[in-house]
mmCIF file of C-alpha atoms and ligand atoms in Angstrom:
data_model
loop_
_atom_site.group_PDB
_atom_site.id
_atom_site.type_symbol
_atom_site.label_atom_id
_atom_site.label_comp_id
_atom_site.label_asym_id
_atom_site.label_seq_id
_atom_site.Cartn_x
_atom_site.Cartn_y
_atom_site.Cartn_z
ATOM 1 C CA MET A 1 12.296 -18.924 -8.262
ATOM 2 C CA SER A 2 13.807 -17.333 -11.335
ATOM 3 C CA GLY A 3 17.261 -15.904 -11.999
ATOM 4 C CA ARG A 4 20.502 -16.928 -10.414
ATOM 5 C CA PRO A 5 19.861 -17.914 -6.795
ATOM 6 C CA VAL A 6 22.093 -16.006 -4.390
ATOM 7 C CA GLY A 7 21.660 -15.246 -0.702
ATOM 8 C CA PRO A 8 19.950 -17.362 1.930
ATOM 9 C CA ILE A 9 16.321 -18.420 2.046
ATOM 10 C CA ALA A 10 14.726 -16.565 4.971
ATOM 11 C CA ILE A 11 12.408 -18.633 7.161
ATOM 12 C CA VAL A 12 10.293 -16.352 9.323
ATOM 13 C CA SER A 13 7.732 -16.985 12.085
ATOM 14 C CA ALA A 14 5.802 -14.774 14.459
ATOM 15 C CA LEU A 15 6.238 -16.870 17.602
ATOM 16 C CA HIS A 16 9.106 -18.742 19.199
ATOM 17 C CA ASP A 17 7.000 -21.885 19.565
ATOM 18 C CA GLU A 18 6.409 -21.869 15.804
ATOM 19 C CA LEU A 19 10.097 -21.722 14.863
ATOM 20 C CA ARG A 20 11.601 -23.908 17.582
ATOM 21 C CA ALA A 21 11.524 -27.250 15.759
ATOM 22 C CA ILE A 22 13.098 -25.819 12.585
ATOM 23 C CA ASP A 23 15.716 -23.981 14.613
ATOM 24 C CA ALA A 24 16.807 -27.240 16.280
ATOM 25 C CA GLY A 25 17.897 -28.608 12.873
ATOM 26 C CA LEU A 26 20.025 -25.620 11.848
ATOM 27 C CA GLN A 27 23.662 -26.519 11.104
ATOM 28 C CA GLY A 28 26.774 -24.341 11.313
ATOM 29 C CA ARG A 29 24.844 -21.588 12.974
ATOM 30 C CA SER A 30 25.924 -18.038 13.610
ATOM 31 C CA LEU A 31 23.913 -15.199 15.099
ATOM 32 C CA GLN A 32 23.500 -11.585 14.073
ATOM 33 C CA ARG A 33 21.326 -9.113 15.912
ATOM 34 C CA ARG A 34 19.542 -6.274 14.096
ATOM 35 C CA ALA A 35 16.683 -4.044 15.211
ATOM 36 C CA GLY A 36 16.025 -6.216 18.262
ATOM 37 C CA ARG A 37 15.796 -9.379 16.194
ATOM 38 C CA ASP A 38 18.092 -12.426 16.285
ATOM 39 C CA PHE A 39 18.944 -13.607 12.768
ATOM 40 C CA HIS A 40 20.226 -17.202 12.858
ATOM 41 C CA VAL A 41 22.326 -17.929 9.781
ATOM 42 C CA GLY A 42 23.158 -21.537 8.885
ATOM 43 C CA ARG A 43 22.426 -24.511 6.634
ATOM 44 C CA LEU A 44 19.273 -26.595 6.368
ATOM 45 C CA GLN A 45 18.606 -29.343 3.820
ATOM 46 C CA GLY A 46 21.594 -28.206 1.741
ATOM 47 C CA HIS A 47 20.469 -24.553 1.561
ATOM 48 C CA ASP A 48 21.854 -21.408 3.154
ATOM 49 C CA VAL A 49 19.053 -20.200 5.389
ATOM 50 C CA LEU A 50 18.267 -17.372 7.748
ATOM 51 C CA LEU A 51 15.868 -18.074 10.628
ATOM 52 C CA VAL A 52 14.221 -15.191 12.413
ATOM 53 C CA LEU A 53 11.282 -14.392 14.640
ATOM 54 C CA SER A 54 9.269 -11.533 13.230
ATOM 55 C CA GLY A 55 7.207 -10.744 16.281
ATOM 56 C CA ILE A 56 3.454 -10.465 15.988
ATOM 57 C CA GLY A 57 1.536 -8.226 13.607
ATOM 58 C CA LYS A 58 2.005 -6.481 10.295
ATOM 59 C CA VAL A 59 4.572 -3.848 11.293
ATOM 60 C CA ALA A 60 6.805 -6.368 13.053
ATOM 61 C CA ALA A 61 6.591 -8.745 10.103
ATOM 62 C CA ALA A 62 7.212 -6.022 7.502
ATOM 63 C CA THR A 63 10.270 -4.771 9.396
ATOM 64 C CA THR A 64 11.662 -8.284 9.708
ATOM 65 C CA ALA A 65 11.062 -9.087 6.055
ATOM 66 C CA THR A 66 12.730 -5.845 4.970
ATOM 67 C CA LEU A 67 15.812 -6.609 7.074
ATOM 68 C CA ALA A 68 15.970 -10.194 5.760
ATOM 69 C CA LEU A 69 15.815 -9.061 2.143
ATOM 70 C CA GLU A 70 17.776 -5.820 2.209
ATOM 71 C CA VAL A 71 20.388 -6.373 4.957
ATOM 72 C CA PHE A 72 20.902 -10.139 4.676
ATOM 73 C CA GLY A 73 20.193 -10.361 0.933
ATOM 74 C CA ALA A 74 17.672 -13.198 1.283
ATOM 75 C CA ARG A 75 16.789 -14.516 -2.156
ATOM 76 C CA ALA A 76 13.396 -15.803 -1.054
ATOM 77 C CA LEU A 77 11.259 -15.808 2.072
ATOM 78 C CA LEU A 78 9.094 -18.494 3.645
ATOM 79 C CA PHE A 79 6.721 -17.454 6.408
ATOM 80 C CA THR A 80 5.501 -20.312 8.567
ATOM 81 C CA GLY A 81 3.176 -20.316 11.537
ATOM 82 C CA VAL A 82 -0.379 -20.763 12.738
ATOM 83 C CA ALA A 83 -3.656 -19.179 11.686
ATOM 84 C CA GLY A 84 -7.371 -19.276 12.374
ATOM 85 C CA GLY A 85 -9.558 -21.210 9.922
ATOM 86 C CA LEU A 86 -12.353 -19.264 8.186
ATOM 87 C CA ALA A 87 -13.563 -21.506 5.336
ATOM 88 C CA ALA A 88 -16.230 -23.997 6.417
ATOM 89 C CA ASP A 89 -13.966 -26.968 5.743
ATOM 90 C CA ALA A 90 -10.764 -25.401 7.144
ATOM 91 C CA GLN A 91 -10.430 -27.285 10.420
ATOM 92 C CA VAL A 92 -7.917 -27.221 13.277
ATOM 93 C CA GLY A 93 -4.875 -29.248 12.221
ATOM 94 C CA ASP A 94 -5.322 -28.519 8.507
ATOM 95 C CA VAL A 95 -2.577 -26.728 6.616
ATOM 96 C CA VAL A 96 -3.096 -23.707 4.368
ATOM 97 C CA VAL A 97 -0.692 -22.621 1.640
ATOM 98 C CA ALA A 98 -1.334 -19.040 0.515
ATOM 99 C CA ARG A 99 -1.715 -18.355 -3.194
ATOM 100 C CA GLU A 100 -2.791 -14.763 -2.516
ATOM 101 C CA LEU A 101 -2.789 -12.495 0.556
ATOM 102 C CA LEU A 102 -4.847 -9.453 1.520
ATOM 103 C CA GLN A 103 -4.919 -7.064 4.509
ATOM 104 C CA HIS A 104 -8.456 -7.344 5.866
ATOM 105 C CA ASP A 105 -8.038 -4.218 8.001
ATOM 106 C CA MET A 106 -6.825 -1.977 5.148
ATOM 107 C CA ASP A 107 -9.513 0.625 4.488
ATOM 108 C CA ALA A 108 -8.673 3.961 2.878
ATOM 109 C CA SER A 109 -12.177 4.273 1.375
ATOM 110 C CA PRO A 110 -13.621 6.382 -0.112
ATOM 111 C CA LEU A 111 -10.234 7.574 -1.392
ATOM 112 C CA PHE A 112 -9.303 4.051 -2.507
ATOM 113 C CA PRO A 113 -11.383 0.875 -2.852
ATOM 114 C CA ARG A 114 -11.795 -1.120 0.355
ATOM 115 C CA TYR A 115 -8.744 -3.419 0.960
ATOM 116 C CA GLU A 116 -6.641 -1.703 -1.722
ATOM 117 C CA VAL A 117 -3.168 -0.753 -0.489
ATOM 118 C CA PRO A 118 -3.076 2.944 -1.396
ATOM 119 C CA LEU A 119 -0.896 3.852 -4.380
ATOM 120 C CA THR A 120 -0.173 0.241 -5.314
ATOM 121 C CA GLY A 121 -3.416 -0.327 -7.230
ATOM 122 C CA ARG A 122 -3.864 -3.721 -5.626
ATOM 123 C CA SER A 123 -5.481 -5.411 -2.680
ATOM 124 C CA ARG A 124 -4.126 -8.916 -3.235
ATOM 125 C CA PHE A 125 -0.482 -9.912 -3.427
ATOM 126 C CA ALA A 126 0.293 -13.240 -5.093
ATOM 127 C CA ALA A 127 2.702 -15.727 -3.536
ATOM 128 C CA ASP A 128 5.417 -17.140 -5.785
ATOM 129 C CA PRO A 129 3.749 -20.000 -7.692
ATOM 130 C CA LEU A 130 6.804 -22.283 -7.563
ATOM 131 C CA LEU A 131 7.278 -21.830 -3.810
ATOM 132 C CA ALA A 132 3.561 -22.365 -3.237
ATOM 133 C CA ASP A 133 3.689 -25.504 -5.401
ATOM 134 C CA ALA A 134 6.675 -26.777 -3.407
ATOM 135 C CA LEU A 135 4.846 -26.155 -0.110
ATOM 136 C CA VAL A 136 1.677 -27.884 -1.354
ATOM 137 C CA ALA A 137 3.668 -30.907 -2.531
ATOM 138 C CA ALA A 138 5.608 -31.013 0.742
ATOM 139 C CA ALA A 139 2.406 -30.716 2.790
ATOM 140 C CA GLY A 140 0.876 -33.579 0.797
ATOM 141 C CA GLU A 141 3.893 -35.742 1.622
ATOM 142 C CA VAL A 142 3.882 -34.878 5.347
ATOM 143 C CA LEU A 143 0.118 -35.025 5.902
ATOM 144 C CA SER A 144 -0.158 -38.462 4.325
ATOM 145 C CA GLN A 145 1.713 -39.883 7.358
ATOM 146 C CA PRO A 146 -0.021 -40.317 10.730
ATOM 147 C CA HIS A 147 1.137 -37.642 13.161
ATOM 148 C CA PRO A 148 1.260 -38.684 16.849
ATOM 149 C CA ALA A 149 0.630 -35.172 18.221
ATOM 150 C CA LEU A 150 -2.624 -34.903 16.255
ATOM 151 C CA GLN A 151 -3.961 -37.953 18.031
ATOM 152 C CA ARG A 152 -3.290 -36.286 21.386
ATOM 153 C CA PHE A 153 -5.623 -33.486 20.286
ATOM 154 C CA GLY A 154 -8.236 -35.931 19.027
ATOM 155 C CA ILE A 155 -7.723 -34.779 15.431
ATOM 156 C CA GLY A 156 -8.072 -37.386 12.699
ATOM 157 C CA ARG A 157 -7.382 -36.753 9.035
ATOM 158 C CA VAL A 158 -6.007 -33.353 8.080
ATOM 159 C CA ARG A 159 -5.923 -31.654 4.694
ATOM 160 C CA CYS A 160 -3.944 -29.065 2.789
ATOM 161 C CA HIS A 161 -5.883 -26.078 1.390
ATOM 162 C CA GLN A 162 -4.550 -23.447 -0.996
ATOM 163 C CA GLY A 163 -5.898 -20.011 -1.804
ATOM 164 C CA LEU A 164 -6.556 -16.661 -0.144
ATOM 165 C CA VAL A 165 -5.112 -15.916 3.310
ATOM 166 C CA ILE A 166 -6.037 -12.639 5.023
ATOM 167 C CA SER A 167 -4.017 -10.683 7.584
ATOM 168 C CA GLY A 168 -4.722 -7.887 10.035
ATOM 169 C CA ASP A 169 -3.610 -6.498 13.373
ATOM 170 C CA ARG A 170 -6.240 -8.378 15.332
ATOM 171 C CA PHE A 171 -6.390 -11.826 16.929
ATOM 172 C CA VAL A 172 -9.799 -12.958 15.669
ATOM 173 C CA SER A 173 -11.307 -14.707 18.650
ATOM 174 C CA THR A 174 -15.082 -14.367 18.438
ATOM 175 C CA ALA A 175 -17.582 -16.140 16.212
ATOM 176 C CA ALA A 176 -19.117 -12.743 15.349
ATOM 177 C CA GLU A 177 -15.793 -11.382 14.058
ATOM 178 C CA SER A 178 -15.025 -14.433 11.970
ATOM 179 C CA ALA A 179 -18.582 -14.443 10.552
ATOM 180 C CA ALA A 180 -18.109 -10.812 9.507
ATOM 181 C CA LEU A 181 -14.803 -11.648 7.778
ATOM 182 C CA ARG A 182 -16.391 -14.640 6.027
ATOM 183 C CA ALA A 183 -19.263 -12.484 4.787
ATOM 184 C CA ALA A 184 -16.930 -9.735 3.534
ATOM 185 C CA LEU A 185 -14.321 -12.070 2.007
ATOM 186 C CA PRO A 186 -16.017 -15.395 1.235
ATOM 187 C CA GLU A 187 -12.933 -16.830 -0.492
ATOM 188 C CA ALA A 188 -10.686 -16.380 2.555
ATOM 189 C CA LEU A 189 -9.421 -19.700 3.894
ATOM 190 C CA ALA A 190 -7.643 -18.436 7.005
ATOM 191 C CA VAL A 191 -6.860 -15.338 9.024
ATOM 192 C CA GLU A 192 -3.557 -14.403 10.650
ATOM 193 C CA MET A 193 -1.564 -11.288 11.484
ATOM 194 C CA GLU A 194 1.566 -11.134 9.285
ATOM 195 C CA GLY A 195 1.360 -12.819 5.861
ATOM 196 C CA ALA A 196 -0.029 -9.979 3.761
ATOM 197 C CA ALA A 197 2.528 -7.537 5.199
ATOM 198 C CA VAL A 198 5.391 -9.835 4.220
ATOM 199 C CA ALA A 199 3.767 -10.259 0.815
ATOM 200 C CA GLN A 200 3.757 -6.508 0.229
ATOM 201 C CA VAL A 201 7.425 -6.141 1.236
ATOM 202 C CA CYS A 202 8.528 -9.046 -0.978
ATOM 203 C CA HIS A 203 6.498 -7.629 -3.830
ATOM 204 C CA ASP A 204 8.229 -4.241 -3.459
ATOM 205 C CA SER A 205 11.643 -5.934 -3.462
ATOM 206 C CA GLY A 206 10.766 -8.287 -6.327
ATOM 207 C CA ARG A 207 11.673 -11.313 -4.212
ATOM 208 C CA PRO A 208 9.688 -14.599 -4.168
ATOM 209 C CA PHE A 209 7.873 -15.639 -1.021
ATOM 210 C CA GLY A 210 5.605 -18.373 0.298
ATOM 211 C CA VAL A 211 3.298 -18.562 3.315
ATOM 212 C CA LEU A 212 2.460 -21.795 5.134
ATOM 213 C CA ARG A 213 0.022 -21.877 8.047
ATOM 214 C CA THR A 214 -1.247 -24.670 10.271
ATOM 215 C CA LEU A 215 -4.737 -23.946 11.602
ATOM 216 C CA SER A 216 -4.545 -23.612 15.386
ATOM 217 C CA ASP A 217 -8.138 -22.471 15.877
ATOM 218 C CA ARG A 218 -11.329 -21.575 14.037
ATOM 219 C CA ALA A 219 -11.047 -17.842 14.809
ATOM 220 C CA ASP A 220 -14.080 -18.182 17.061
ATOM 221 C CA ASP A 221 -14.951 -18.017 20.745
ATOM 222 C CA ALA A 222 -12.699 -21.001 21.510
ATOM 223 C CA ALA A 223 -9.659 -19.516 19.701
ATOM 224 C CA HIS A 224 -7.818 -18.435 22.850
ATOM 225 C CA VAL A 225 -8.298 -21.844 24.493
ATOM 226 C CA ASP A 226 -6.936 -23.906 21.607
ATOM 227 C CA PHE A 227 -3.970 -21.771 20.856
ATOM 228 C CA PRO A 228 -0.732 -22.177 22.879
ATOM 229 C CA ARG A 229 -0.585 -25.934 23.358
ATOM 230 C CA PHE A 230 -1.440 -26.636 19.756
ATOM 231 C CA THR A 231 1.246 -24.271 18.459
ATOM 232 C CA ALA A 232 4.003 -25.929 20.434
ATOM 233 C CA GLU A 233 2.920 -29.552 20.027
ATOM 234 C CA VAL A 234 1.592 -29.752 16.463
ATOM 235 C CA ALA A 235 2.169 -26.647 14.351
ATOM 236 C CA ALA A 236 5.905 -26.389 15.059
ATOM 237 C CA GLU A 237 6.414 -29.987 13.947
ATOM 238 C CA PHE A 238 4.333 -29.519 10.800
ATOM 239 C CA SER A 239 6.321 -26.370 9.996
ATOM 240 C CA ARG A 240 9.619 -28.218 10.350
ATOM 241 C CA ASP A 241 8.553 -31.252 8.338
ATOM 242 C CA ILE A 242 6.838 -29.309 5.556
ATOM 243 C CA VAL A 243 9.505 -26.602 5.242
ATOM 244 C CA CYS A 244 12.285 -29.229 5.176
ATOM 245 C CA ALA A 245 10.426 -31.277 2.546
ATOM 246 C CA ALA A 246 9.872 -28.122 0.476
ATOM 247 C CA LEU A 247 13.563 -27.127 0.753
ATOM 248 C CA ARG A 248 14.568 -30.544 -0.560
ATOM 249 C CA GLN A 249 12.590 -29.797 -3.734
ATOM 250 C CA LEU A 250 14.108 -26.354 -4.368
HETATM 251 N N1 SAH B 301 -1.242 -16.383 22.423
HETATM 252 C C1 SAH B 301 -0.110 -15.699 21.887
HETATM 253 C C2 SAH B 301 -0.543 -14.577 20.970
HETATM 254 C C3 SAH B 301 -0.780 -15.078 19.664
HETATM 255 S S1 SAH B 301 -1.247 -13.835 18.535
HETATM 256 C C4 SAH B 301 0.732 -15.137 22.976
HETATM 257 O O1 SAH B 301 0.215 -15.008 24.047
HETATM 258 O O2 SAH B 301 1.873 -14.815 22.718
HETATM 259 C C5 SAH B 301 -1.679 -14.830 17.254
HETATM 260 C C6 SAH B 301 -0.590 -15.316 16.332
HETATM 261 O O3 SAH B 301 -1.059 -16.480 15.671
HETATM 262 C C7 SAH B 301 -0.264 -14.333 15.250
HETATM 263 O O4 SAH B 301 1.086 -14.440 14.907
HETATM 264 C C8 SAH B 301 -1.201 -14.737 14.110
HETATM 265 O O5 SAH B 301 -0.555 -14.665 12.852
HETATM 266 C C9 SAH B 301 -1.607 -16.171 14.397
HETATM 267 N N2 SAH B 301 -3.047 -16.478 14.551
HETATM 268 C C10 SAH B 301 -3.513 -17.706 14.932
HETATM 269 N N3 SAH B 301 -4.849 -17.701 15.047
HETATM 270 C C11 SAH B 301 -5.261 -16.450 14.736
HETATM 271 C C12 SAH B 301 -6.542 -15.807 14.734
HETATM 272 N N4 SAH B 301 -7.647 -16.478 15.065
HETATM 273 N N5 SAH B 301 -6.598 -14.506 14.399
HETATM 274 C C13 SAH B 301 -5.483 -13.815 14.082
HETATM 275 N N6 SAH B 301 -4.247 -14.362 14.095
HETATM 276 C C14 SAH B 301 -4.114 -15.659 14.420
#
């Protein structure tokens, strides 16, 4: 993060289960309500932070990010949550740190190239390298320890991946859909529903952002079965531990 840091760091998730563990550690909290969203202001790991649920999907996430940056003056934004694994080696329980994000359902062709956000000249939005580095380092620290909840799901060793994350307004829950995304975007590590929208908003506002996702499913026919229990029991704890470790480095 460059320049003089002012304003809180916004920590944003789509689902309550994803944010719950981080929220429990918030100190000196106060609450402000805007546009149907509860913004929890407080301190975490020595930083002023703002915790908020975005709701699901690109519009909800873009609205939340805009409020965090423009109303609450957030100096940076961290999005944390779950995603479906697309890359062959991206398994349930692994963590993905986005280096770049793209909207897989953006298609204004033939007026603009497939995936390009019209009038921006780009299809991929880069995460802040320093925030991504901090998240990767923090994930390395956290994942090197055995995690009791993983054992309950029969998951052994987990890894941290970094690279392209794709977003769209669709819960990808069939093997056919994920195969189509893999064929179209072979570099994509994971699919979710908010990250690229937040990326575009932060890019417009010139504010740094990072995206951290724990893989809750493989975006295939079993996606809906794996989802809710995993989010509450594993992903929320990874989010808390990795975000807190990253904040300590900033
Ligand atoms: N089961 C939830 C709905 C979850 S929607 C409920 O009933 O409330 C999926 C959320 O998890 C989104 O926020 C999205 O970002 C993420 N996600 C996880 N796996 C995904 C997948 N396979 N495809 C798309 N988004 C996914």
